[in-house]
Structures are given as C-alpha cells and as structure tokens.
Amino acid sequence: MDLDLLTQKFSEKAANSDPVGATFKFVLDDHIVYVDGTGDSNVVSNEDKDAQCTISTKMEHFLAIQKGELNPMMAAMTGKVKIKGDMGLAMKLQSLLG
C-alpha cells in the first residue's frame, strides 16, 4: 500500500470518528502518518512531528491488524508493534484502525 492511499484511508476513518483527544504518529516501514485529534476533529497528515503516542511496525503487520488477522495486543507483546509514549492512548485507536 502506498503512502497516499494509506493516508486517505486514515483520513476517511478519522473524519467519521470523534476526536481522539491526543496526537499519534504511526511509523509504518518508512512512511509516517500523523493524527492530531486535539481539536474539533481528527486531522491526518504525513508530518513527522512529536506525538503523545508513537506506534512503529512493518506495513504488513499493520495491514494484518486492520484485517483482523493479527491481534494488536499480541503484536505488541511479541515485538511486531512498538509503542512509545502514553500506552493508554494506544487503546483509543480502535476507531481509526478498524
């Protein structure tokens, strides 16, 4: 999946979700997707800015989580997904990942 398509999918889900109340950065291979949910809506960009919660993984693992083929908690426990920052915020991401 290329960065434009990935960003578009995040933007569509973000637009249909309540603001998450925090900032998130996804590092997927060498792609960045930044979600700022601190305002009235979730804003998605490809900026490489500091975030309250950063999630790093391979694109293949991220897509498997989206499809329901990989359990996010198991992926984190086995090192397939790395979370930096506020881990509690990662639990708020279901609306953007599903």
PDB file of C-alpha atoms in Angstrom:
ATOM      1  CA  MET A   1       0.000   0.000   0.000  1.00  0.00           C
ATOM      2  CA  ASP A   2       1.410   3.381  -0.890  1.00  0.00           C
ATOM      3  CA  LEU A   3       1.530   6.395   1.397  1.00  0.00           C
ATOM      4  CA  ASP A   4      -1.207   8.359  -0.416  1.00  0.00           C
ATOM      5  CA  LEU A   5      -3.698   5.505  -0.180  1.00  0.00           C
ATOM      6  CA  LEU A   6      -2.802   4.824   3.447  1.00  0.00           C
ATOM      7  CA  THR A   7      -3.213   8.493   4.358  1.00  0.00           C
ATOM      8  CA  GLN A   8      -6.553   8.629   2.524  1.00  0.00           C
ATOM      9  CA  LYS A   9      -7.845   5.592   4.457  1.00  0.00           C
ATOM     10  CA  PHE A  10      -6.751   7.127   7.766  1.00  0.00           C
ATOM     11  CA  SER A  11      -8.410  10.434   6.811  1.00  0.00           C
ATOM     12  CA  GLU A  12     -11.707   8.721   5.952  1.00  0.00           C
ATOM     13  CA  LYS A  13     -11.810   6.827   9.246  1.00  0.00           C
ATOM     14  CA  ALA A  14     -10.693   9.896  11.210  1.00  0.00           C
ATOM     15  CA  ALA A  15     -13.417  12.049   9.654  1.00  0.00           C
ATOM     16  CA  ASN A  16     -16.063   9.553  10.794  1.00  0.00           C
ATOM     17  CA  SER A  17     -14.700   9.248  14.336  1.00  0.00           C
ATOM     18  CA  ASP A  18     -14.917  11.533  17.340  1.00  0.00           C
ATOM     19  CA  PRO A  19     -11.690  13.432  18.079  1.00  0.00           C
ATOM     20  CA  VAL A  20      -9.330  11.102  19.942  1.00  0.00           C
ATOM     21  CA  GLY A  21      -8.108  13.911  22.217  1.00  0.00           C
ATOM     22  CA  ALA A  22      -4.417  13.265  21.607  1.00  0.00           C
ATOM     23  CA  THR A  23      -1.683  13.139  18.976  1.00  0.00           C
ATOM     24  CA  PHE A  24      -0.483   9.889  17.410  1.00  0.00           C
ATOM     25  CA  LYS A  25       2.287   9.067  14.987  1.00  0.00           C
ATOM     26  CA  PHE A  26       2.361   5.837  13.019  1.00  0.00           C
ATOM     27  CA  VAL A  27       5.726   4.809  11.601  1.00  0.00           C
ATOM     28  CA  LEU A  28       4.998   2.110   9.028  1.00  0.00           C
ATOM     29  CA  ASP A  29       8.192   0.969   7.342  1.00  0.00           C
ATOM     30  CA  ASP A  30       9.496   4.341   6.111  1.00  0.00           C
ATOM     31  CA  HIS A  31       6.061   6.019   5.995  1.00  0.00           C
ATOM     32  CA  ILE A  32       4.710   8.491   8.565  1.00  0.00           C
ATOM     33  CA  VAL A  33       1.041   9.072   9.296  1.00  0.00           C
ATOM     34  CA  TYR A  34       0.364  11.711  11.947  1.00  0.00           C
ATOM     35  CA  VAL A  35      -3.052  12.069  13.590  1.00  0.00           C
ATOM     36  CA  ASP A  36      -3.872  15.198  15.590  1.00  0.00           C
ATOM     37  CA  GLY A  37      -7.095  14.647  17.455  1.00  0.00           C
ATOM     38  CA  THR A  38      -6.721  17.507  19.919  1.00  0.00           C
ATOM     39  CA  GLY A  39      -9.129  19.876  18.145  1.00  0.00           C
ATOM     40  CA  ASP A  40     -12.727  19.642  16.991  1.00  0.00           C
ATOM     41  CA  SER A  41     -11.840  16.856  14.549  1.00  0.00           C
ATOM     42  CA  ASN A  42      -9.068  14.379  13.802  1.00  0.00           C
ATOM     43  CA  VAL A  43      -6.562  15.820  11.335  1.00  0.00           C
ATOM     44  CA  VAL A  44      -4.370  13.394   9.390  1.00  0.00           C
ATOM     45  CA  SER A  45      -1.089  14.347   7.702  1.00  0.00           C
ATOM     46  CA  ASN A  46       2.287  12.896   6.803  1.00  0.00           C
ATOM     47  CA  GLU A  47       4.223  15.291   9.027  1.00  0.00           C
ATOM     48  CA  ASP A  48       6.989  13.845  11.174  1.00  0.00           C
ATOM     49  CA  LYS A  49       6.124  15.694  14.383  1.00  0.00           C
ATOM     50  CA  ASP A  50       6.354  14.701  18.035  1.00  0.00           C
ATOM     51  CA  ALA A  51       3.291  12.837  19.273  1.00  0.00           C
ATOM     52  CA  GLN A  52       1.946  11.720  22.617  1.00  0.00           C
ATOM     53  CA  CYS A  53       1.940   8.134  21.343  1.00  0.00           C
ATOM     54  CA  THR A  54       4.102   6.701  18.555  1.00  0.00           C
ATOM     55  CA  ILE A  55       3.349   3.306  17.059  1.00  0.00           C
ATOM     56  CA  SER A  56       6.031   1.663  14.906  1.00  0.00           C
ATOM     57  CA  THR A  57       5.576  -1.502  12.870  1.00  0.00           C
ATOM     58  CA  LYS A  58       6.028  -3.011   9.450  1.00  0.00           C
ATOM     59  CA  MET A  59       3.331  -2.247   6.892  1.00  0.00           C
ATOM     60  CA  GLU A  60       2.491  -5.956   6.616  1.00  0.00           C
ATOM     61  CA  HIS A  61       1.806  -6.191  10.365  1.00  0.00           C
ATOM     62  CA  PHE A  62      -0.305  -3.027  10.324  1.00  0.00           C
ATOM     63  CA  LEU A  63      -2.426  -4.345   7.444  1.00  0.00           C
ATOM     64  CA  ALA A  64      -2.847  -7.694   9.231  1.00  0.00           C
ATOM     65  CA  ILE A  65      -4.117  -5.850  12.324  1.00  0.00           C
ATOM     66  CA  GLN A  66      -6.554  -3.851  10.180  1.00  0.00           C
ATOM     67  CA  LYS A  67      -7.889  -7.029   8.578  1.00  0.00           C
ATOM     68  CA  GLY A  68      -8.293  -8.731  11.961  1.00  0.00           C
ATOM     69  CA  GLU A  69      -5.637 -11.322  11.115  1.00  0.00           C
ATOM     70  CA  LEU A  70      -3.249 -10.161  13.871  1.00  0.00           C
ATOM     71  CA  ASN A  71      -4.249  -9.323  17.436  1.00  0.00           C
ATOM     72  CA  PRO A  72      -2.858  -5.853  18.320  1.00  0.00           C
ATOM     73  CA  MET A  73      -2.073  -6.844  21.909  1.00  0.00           C
ATOM     74  CA  MET A  74      -0.235  -9.982  20.806  1.00  0.00           C
ATOM     75  CA  ALA A  75       1.634  -7.986  18.165  1.00  0.00           C
ATOM     76  CA  ALA A  76       2.841  -5.568  20.846  1.00  0.00           C
ATOM     77  CA  MET A  77       3.801  -8.372  23.227  1.00  0.00           C
ATOM     78  CA  THR A  78       5.824 -10.187  20.556  1.00  0.00           C
ATOM     79  CA  GLY A  79       7.617  -7.034  19.371  1.00  0.00           C
ATOM     80  CA  LYS A  80       5.891  -6.788  15.994  1.00  0.00           C
ATOM     81  CA  VAL A  81       4.453  -3.457  17.128  1.00  0.00           C
ATOM     82  CA  LYS A  82       6.383  -1.000  19.287  1.00  0.00           C
ATOM     83  CA  ILE A  83       4.614   1.712  21.268  1.00  0.00           C
ATOM     84  CA  LYS A  84       6.413   4.783  22.654  1.00  0.00           C
ATOM     85  CA  GLY A  85       4.828   7.380  24.860  1.00  0.00           C
ATOM     86  CA  ASP A  86       1.433   7.064  26.509  1.00  0.00           C
ATOM     87  CA  MET A  87       0.427   3.416  26.102  1.00  0.00           C
ATOM     88  CA  GLY A  88      -3.039   4.139  27.442  1.00  0.00           C
ATOM     89  CA  LEU A  89      -3.673   6.303  24.401  1.00  0.00           C
ATOM     90  CA  ALA A  90      -2.966   3.361  22.094  1.00  0.00           C
ATOM     91  CA  MET A  91      -6.165   1.770  23.413  1.00  0.00           C
ATOM     92  CA  LYS A  92      -8.169   4.704  21.968  1.00  0.00           C
ATOM     93  CA  LEU A  93      -7.119   3.871  18.423  1.00  0.00           C
ATOM     94  CA  GLN A  94      -9.674   1.176  17.628  1.00  0.00           C
ATOM     95  CA  SER A  95     -11.890   3.656  15.766  1.00  0.00           C
ATOM     96  CA  LEU A  96      -9.013   4.634  13.471  1.00  0.00           C
ATOM     97  CA  LEU A  97      -7.617   1.150  12.884  1.00  0.00           C
ATOM     98  CA  GLY A  98     -10.697  -0.971  12.389  1.00  0.00           C
TER      99      GLY A  98
END
